[in-house]
Short mmCIF file of C-alpha atoms in Angstrom, two decimals:
data_model
loop_
_atom_site.label_atom_id
_atom_site.label_comp_id
_atom_site.label_asym_id
_atom_site.label_seq_id
_atom_site.Cartn_x
_atom_site.Cartn_y
_atom_site.Cartn_z
CA MET Q 892 -6.92 -14.78 23.20
CA SER Q 893 -8.50 -15.11 19.76
CA GLY Q 894 -6.07 -17.65 18.28
CA LEU Q 895 -5.51 -15.32 15.32
CA ARG Q 896 -1.93 -14.65 14.23
CA VAL Q 897 -0.05 -12.60 11.66
CA SER Q 898 0.84 -15.02 8.87
CA ARG Q 899 2.48 -12.83 6.21
CA ILE Q 900 3.78 -9.24 6.00
CA PHE Q 901 4.31 -7.30 2.78
CA ILE Q 902 6.28 -4.13 2.06
CA GLN Q 903 5.40 -2.25 -1.13
CA PRO Q 904 8.16 0.41 -1.22
CA VAL Q 905 6.90 2.11 -4.40
CA LYS Q 906 3.20 2.59 -4.96
CA SER Q 907 1.95 0.09 -7.56
CA LEU Q 908 5.29 -1.62 -8.15
CA ARG Q 909 5.80 -5.20 -7.01
CA GLY Q 910 6.72 -5.40 -3.34
CA HIS Q 911 8.35 -8.06 -1.20
CA GLU Q 912 7.54 -10.21 1.80
CA VAL Q 913 9.27 -9.79 5.17
CA ALA Q 914 9.31 -11.64 8.48
CA ALA Q 915 8.92 -8.45 10.53
CA ALA Q 916 8.58 -4.71 10.00
CA GLU Q 917 9.06 -1.65 12.16
CA VAL Q 918 6.13 0.75 12.45
CA ASP Q 919 6.35 4.53 12.36
CA GLU Q 920 3.81 7.34 12.16
CA LEU Q 921 2.92 6.48 8.54
CA GLY Q 922 2.63 2.70 8.91
CA LEU Q 923 5.08 -0.06 8.09
CA VAL Q 924 8.53 1.50 7.72
CA GLY Q 925 9.51 1.56 4.06
CA ASP Q 926 5.99 0.87 2.81
CA ARG Q 927 4.74 3.07 -0.04
CA ARG Q 928 7.20 5.85 0.67
CA PHE Q 929 7.82 6.35 -3.08
CA VAL Q 930 5.47 7.11 -5.94
CA ILE Q 931 5.93 7.34 -9.72
CA ALA Q 932 4.46 10.43 -11.35
CA ASP Q 933 3.95 11.65 -14.91
CA ALA Q 934 5.12 15.01 -16.23
CA GLU Q 935 2.03 16.73 -14.81
CA GLY Q 936 2.63 15.30 -11.34
CA ARG Q 937 -0.16 12.75 -11.41
CA PHE Q 938 0.59 9.42 -9.77
CA LEU Q 939 0.79 6.30 -11.94
CA THR Q 940 -0.64 2.90 -11.02
CA GLN Q 941 -1.16 -0.55 -12.50
CA ARG Q 942 -4.78 0.40 -13.12
CA THR Q 943 -3.73 2.18 -16.29
CA LEU Q 944 -0.15 0.93 -16.62
CA PRO Q 945 -0.09 -2.85 -15.94
CA ARG Q 946 3.57 -2.95 -16.96
CA MET Q 947 4.41 -1.58 -13.53
CA ALA Q 948 3.92 -5.11 -12.15
CA THR Q 949 7.09 -6.21 -13.95
CA ILE Q 950 9.26 -3.91 -11.79
CA ALA Q 951 10.27 -5.32 -8.42
CA ALA Q 952 10.96 -2.91 -5.55
CA ARG Q 953 12.85 -3.96 -2.43
CA VAL Q 954 14.24 -2.13 0.59
CA ALA Q 955 17.71 -3.34 1.60
CA ASP Q 956 20.71 -1.82 3.41
CA GLY Q 957 19.19 1.65 3.59
CA THR Q 958 18.37 1.82 -0.11
CA LEU Q 959 15.49 1.24 -2.48
CA ARG Q 960 16.42 -1.27 -5.17
CA LEU Q 961 14.46 -1.60 -8.40
CA THR Q 962 14.85 -4.46 -10.87
CA ALA Q 963 13.10 -5.08 -14.18
CA PRO Q 964 13.58 -7.54 -17.06
CA ASP Q 965 16.67 -6.76 -19.17
CA MET Q 966 17.51 -3.72 -17.03
CA PRO Q 967 20.41 -3.06 -14.65
CA GLU Q 968 19.47 -2.66 -11.01
CA LEU Q 969 18.62 0.87 -9.89
CA THR Q 970 19.59 1.89 -6.34
CA VAL Q 971 18.05 4.96 -4.69
CA PRO Q 972 18.56 6.26 -1.11
CA LEU Q 973 15.57 5.79 1.16
CA ARG Q 974 16.01 9.34 2.43
CA GLY Q 975 17.32 12.61 1.12
CA GLU Q 976 20.18 14.56 2.66
CA PRO Q 977 19.70 13.77 6.39
CA ASP Q 978 21.09 16.87 8.06
CA LEU Q 979 19.38 19.58 6.07
CA PRO Q 980 16.52 21.56 7.62
CA LYS Q 981 12.99 20.96 6.46
CA LEU Q 982 12.28 22.68 3.14
CA THR Q 983 9.33 25.04 3.36
CA GLY Q 984 9.86 27.72 0.74
CA PRO Q 985 10.76 27.39 -2.94
CA LEU Q 986 10.67 23.99 -4.54
CA ARG Q 987 14.46 24.02 -4.73
CA GLY Q 988 16.12 24.28 -1.35
CA GLU Q 989 19.70 24.68 -0.20
CA PRO Q 990 22.60 23.25 -2.19
CA GLY Q 991 22.57 19.48 -1.88
CA ALA Q 992 18.91 19.32 -0.86
CA ALA Q 993 16.41 17.36 -2.89
CA THR Q 994 14.28 19.21 -5.42
CA LEU Q 995 10.64 19.17 -4.40
CA ARG Q 996 7.87 18.44 -6.85
CA ARG Q 997 4.14 18.64 -6.44
CA VAL Q 998 2.30 15.35 -6.87
CA THR Q 999 -1.36 14.38 -6.85
CA ILE Q 1000 -2.49 11.05 -5.34
CA TRP Q 1001 -6.22 10.65 -5.83
CA LYS Q 1002 -7.87 13.68 -4.18
CA SER Q 1003 -4.70 14.70 -2.36
CA GLU Q 1004 -3.34 17.50 -4.54
CA GLY Q 1005 -0.19 19.57 -4.30
CA LEU Q 1006 1.72 17.14 -2.09
CA LEU Q 1007 5.41 18.04 -1.85
CA ALA Q 1008 7.63 15.06 -2.63
CA GLU Q 1009 11.37 14.79 -3.21
CA ASP Q 1010 12.46 14.18 -6.79
CA CYS Q 1011 14.84 11.19 -6.84
CA GLY Q 1012 16.72 12.55 -9.83
CA SER Q 1013 17.27 12.18 -13.55
CA ASP Q 1014 18.96 8.76 -13.36
CA ALA Q 1015 15.88 7.26 -11.71
CA ALA Q 1016 13.61 9.04 -14.19
CA ARG Q 1017 15.54 7.69 -17.18
CA TRP Q 1018 15.58 4.17 -15.72
CA LEU Q 1019 11.83 4.17 -15.08
CA GLY Q 1020 11.12 5.77 -18.44
CA ALA Q 1021 12.96 2.94 -20.17
CA ALA Q 1022 11.28 0.26 -18.04
CA LEU Q 1023 7.75 1.66 -18.44
CA GLY Q 1024 7.99 3.09 -21.94
CA ARG Q 1025 6.86 6.58 -20.99
CA PRO Q 1026 8.29 9.72 -19.33
CA CYS Q 1027 7.95 9.65 -15.57
CA SER Q 1028 9.74 10.47 -12.33
CA LEU Q 1029 10.39 8.69 -9.05
CA LEU Q 1030 9.33 10.78 -6.06
CA ARG Q 1031 10.02 10.18 -2.37
CA ALA Q 1032 7.84 11.08 0.62
CA GLY Q 1033 10.27 13.20 2.63
CA PRO Q 1034 9.70 15.57 5.58
CA ASP Q 1035 7.72 18.03 3.43
CA PHE Q 1036 5.28 15.35 2.33
CA VAL Q 1037 2.25 15.91 4.57
CA ARG Q 1038 -0.91 14.02 3.67
CA PRO Q 1039 -3.57 13.99 6.39
CA ILE Q 1040 -6.27 11.33 6.23
CA PRO Q 1041 -9.62 13.17 5.75
CA LEU Q 1042 -11.24 13.42 9.17
CA HIS Q 1043 -14.52 11.93 8.00
CA ARG Q 1044 -12.59 8.71 7.23
CA VAL Q 1045 -10.79 8.59 10.60
CA PRO Q 1046 -12.31 6.46 13.41
CA GLU Q 1047 -13.55 8.55 16.33
CA PRO Q 1048 -10.80 7.51 18.82
CA LEU Q 1049 -8.11 8.83 16.42
CA LYS Q 1050 -9.63 12.09 15.20
CA ALA Q 1051 -7.70 14.26 17.67
CA ALA Q 1052 -4.41 12.68 16.53
CA ALA Q 1053 -4.99 13.79 12.90
CA PRO Q 1054 -3.29 10.69 11.42
CA ARG Q 1055 -1.37 10.90 8.15
CA VAL Q 1056 -0.65 8.50 5.32
CA ALA Q 1057 2.19 8.15 2.79
CA CYS Q 1058 1.60 7.18 -0.86
CA ASN Q 1059 -1.02 4.51 -0.09
CA ASP Q 1060 -4.42 4.78 -1.73
CA ALA Q 1061 -6.01 6.02 1.49
CA PHE Q 1062 -4.93 4.29 4.72
CA PRO Q 1063 -1.67 3.12 6.35
CA PHE Q 1064 -2.78 -0.51 6.73
CA MET Q 1065 -4.92 -3.04 4.89
CA VAL Q 1066 -5.51 -6.49 6.38
CA VAL Q 1067 -6.81 -9.68 4.74
CA GLY Q 1068 -7.76 -12.89 6.52
CA GLU Q 1069 -6.25 -16.10 5.15
CA ALA Q 1070 -9.70 -17.66 5.65
CA SER Q 1071 -11.23 -15.00 3.40
CA LEU Q 1072 -8.78 -15.82 0.62
CA ALA Q 1073 -9.36 -19.56 1.12
CA ASP Q 1074 -13.10 -18.99 0.78
CA LEU Q 1075 -12.56 -17.10 -2.48
CA ASN Q 1076 -10.24 -19.78 -3.83
CA ASP Q 1077 -12.72 -22.52 -2.92
CA ARG Q 1078 -15.34 -20.69 -4.97
CA LEU Q 1079 -12.92 -20.32 -7.88
CA ALA Q 1080 -12.07 -24.03 -7.69
CA ALA Q 1081 -15.78 -24.90 -7.78
CA GLU Q 1082 -15.92 -23.18 -11.17
CA GLY Q 1083 -12.78 -24.94 -12.38
CA LEU Q 1084 -10.70 -21.77 -12.11
CA PRO Q 1085 -7.19 -21.42 -10.65
CA ALA Q 1086 -6.56 -20.00 -7.20
CA VAL Q 1087 -5.31 -16.46 -6.79
CA PRO Q 1088 -2.43 -15.57 -4.44
CA MET Q 1089 -2.56 -13.13 -1.54
CA GLU Q 1090 -0.29 -10.81 -3.55
CA ARG Q 1091 -3.26 -9.92 -5.78
CA PHE Q 1092 -4.67 -7.86 -2.91
CA ARG Q 1093 -1.47 -6.09 -1.79
CA PRO Q 1094 -2.23 -6.23 1.98
CA SER Q 1095 0.03 -4.85 4.68
CA PHE Q 1096 -0.31 -8.18 6.42
CA ALA Q 1097 -2.44 -11.32 6.41
CA VAL Q 1098 -4.03 -12.98 9.42
CA ALA Q 1099 -4.36 -16.73 9.90
CA GLY Q 1100 -7.22 -18.31 11.86
CA GLY Q 1101 -10.87 -17.51 12.32
CA GLU Q 1102 -13.76 -17.49 9.89
CA PRO Q 1103 -13.89 -16.05 6.36
CA PHE Q 1104 -14.36 -12.28 6.40
CA ALA Q 1105 -14.14 -12.04 10.17
CA GLU Q 1106 -12.00 -8.92 9.63
CA ASP Q 1107 -15.15 -7.17 8.34
CA THR Q 1108 -16.53 -7.22 11.90
CA TRP Q 1109 -13.51 -5.79 13.73
CA ALA Q 1110 -13.85 -2.34 15.28
CA SER Q 1111 -10.22 -2.41 16.41
CA PHE Q 1112 -7.50 -4.96 17.05
CA GLN Q 1113 -4.23 -5.34 18.92
CA VAL Q 1114 -1.09 -6.61 17.21
CA GLY Q 1115 2.61 -6.17 17.95
CA GLY Q 1116 1.98 -3.78 20.83
CA LEU Q 1117 -0.14 -1.57 18.57
CA THR Q 1118 -3.81 -0.74 18.47
CA LEU Q 1119 -5.27 -0.51 14.97
CA TYR Q 1120 -8.76 0.84 14.30
CA ALA Q 1121 -10.88 -0.39 11.41
CA ALA Q 1122 -11.39 2.29 8.78
CA GLY Q 1123 -13.83 0.46 6.52
CA ARG Q 1124 -13.70 -2.47 4.15
CA CYS Q 1125 -11.41 -2.12 1.15
CA ALA Q 1126 -13.08 -1.48 -2.22
CA ARG Q 1127 -11.29 -3.54 -4.88
CA CYS Q 1128 -10.37 -2.53 -8.41
CA ILE Q 1129 -9.02 -4.00 -11.65
CA VAL Q 1130 -5.54 -4.40 -10.10
CA THR Q 1131 -6.79 -7.59 -8.41
CA CYS Q 1132 -7.22 -9.04 -11.91
CA LEU Q 1133 -3.56 -8.46 -12.85
CA ASP Q 1134 -0.96 -11.15 -12.47
CA PRO Q 1135 1.25 -9.57 -9.76
CA TRP Q 1136 4.45 -10.64 -11.54
CA SER Q 1137 3.69 -10.21 -15.25
CA GLY Q 1138 0.91 -7.63 -15.29
CA ASP Q 1139 -1.23 -9.84 -17.55
CA ARG Q 1140 -4.89 -9.01 -17.05
CA GLY Q 1141 -7.89 -11.32 -16.68
CA VAL Q 1142 -11.33 -11.02 -15.09
CA GLU Q 1143 -10.80 -12.94 -11.86
CA PRO Q 1144 -11.18 -12.59 -8.99
CA LEU Q 1145 -13.17 -9.38 -9.42
CA ARG Q 1146 -15.89 -11.08 -11.49
CA LEU Q 1147 -16.51 -13.72 -8.84
CA LEU Q 1148 -16.17 -11.33 -5.89
CA SER Q 1149 -18.77 -9.05 -7.47
CA ALA Q 1150 -21.33 -11.85 -7.13
CA TYR Q 1151 -21.15 -12.00 -3.34
CA ARG Q 1152 -19.02 -9.16 -1.95
CA ARG Q 1153 -20.81 -6.02 -3.13
CA ASP Q 1154 -21.24 -3.23 -0.61
CA SER Q 1155 -24.84 -2.99 0.56
CA GLN Q 1156 -24.66 0.82 0.75
CA ASP Q 1157 -22.96 1.23 -2.64
CA PRO Q 1158 -23.43 -1.84 -4.89
CA THR Q 1159 -20.89 -0.47 -7.39
CA GLN Q 1160 -18.16 -1.30 -4.84
CA VAL Q 1161 -16.73 -4.82 -4.38
CA MET Q 1162 -15.17 -5.30 -0.94
CA PHE Q 1163 -12.32 -7.53 0.20
CA GLY Q 1164 -10.08 -6.82 3.21
CA GLN Q 1165 -10.21 -4.28 6.02
CA ASN Q 1166 -8.51 -0.88 6.01
CA ALA Q 1167 -6.99 0.25 9.30
CA ILE Q 1168 -5.31 3.20 10.98
CA HIS Q 1169 -2.94 2.73 13.89
CA ALA Q 1170 -2.70 4.66 17.10
CA TYR Q 1171 0.95 5.71 16.85
CA ALA Q 1172 2.64 5.58 20.24
CA GLY Q 1173 6.23 6.43 19.34
CA PRO Q 1174 9.16 4.46 17.92
CA GLY Q 1175 10.09 0.91 18.82
CA ARG Q 1176 6.93 -0.87 17.70
CA ARG Q 1177 7.05 -3.67 15.18
CA ILE Q 1178 4.82 -6.31 13.65
CA ALA Q 1179 6.22 -9.82 13.10
CA VAL Q 1180 4.95 -13.05 11.60
CA GLY Q 1181 3.46 -15.09 14.43
CA ASP Q 1182 2.30 -12.08 16.45
CA PRO Q 1183 -1.13 -12.68 18.03
CA VAL Q 1184 -4.02 -10.59 16.72
CA ASP Q 1185 -6.68 -9.73 19.25
CA PRO Q 1186 -9.77 -8.11 17.68
CA GLN Q 1187 -12.53 -6.17 19.36
CA ARG Q 1188 -15.68 -6.51 17.30
CA ALA Q 1189 -18.09 -3.75 16.42
#
């Protein structure tokens, strides 16, 4: 065995809102259950992120007791069901289905256009509008939300499975080694700068043990009874420079990372962490803190 273990697991229920840490998480076809199953969209159906709206970091999202719970400074808690009406058939026609069914709205997430997501209603829209200071809606990835990962980005062993993703940027999983973060923080300390927390990078889970950036070399790895295939290193953006609790913006760690973590094929990209896609083998799988991680290197 490699001696590597899962050290931390994070669920980000709403894309670009603050998530929460868990001791274990179930895994379904889209990744960690409850992770990035909601997205906030503007009036034109474009997704919103901290890249352009840092204030989103001040809203905490948590999954508890079958609901999504949102909290923000000086706001009452908002509670939203994790799923729409459970016994209604899949909606395939007009954007408004049978009585009692969720209204579907089209949403764009990066290059994925026209995705059908369930509108979580006017109460959620008003709450978020007040918290963020702009009109917006909360949308849920229900059964009509189908977002295939582009085949050219899928590792060869998974191409026939046509894997899908929820409201993530691109992939179901992103993994960061604790040693990689320690290396970065050592470099920051050498310049007299404060350390940055793992939350800056919004990983699915962190891995303890091994050498810095060992995750760059993995072709696949086993964890929690699952096989995950590397889908390429993660290109980092300005969100890493936002305080994950206040949304205040600085220049670190992106400035420092750009000095030694640029992609050799595309120097405009600064890389930190490894994207991954899992081979889904049916329900009952889970990832827990302490699980061994067994990588197969490229």
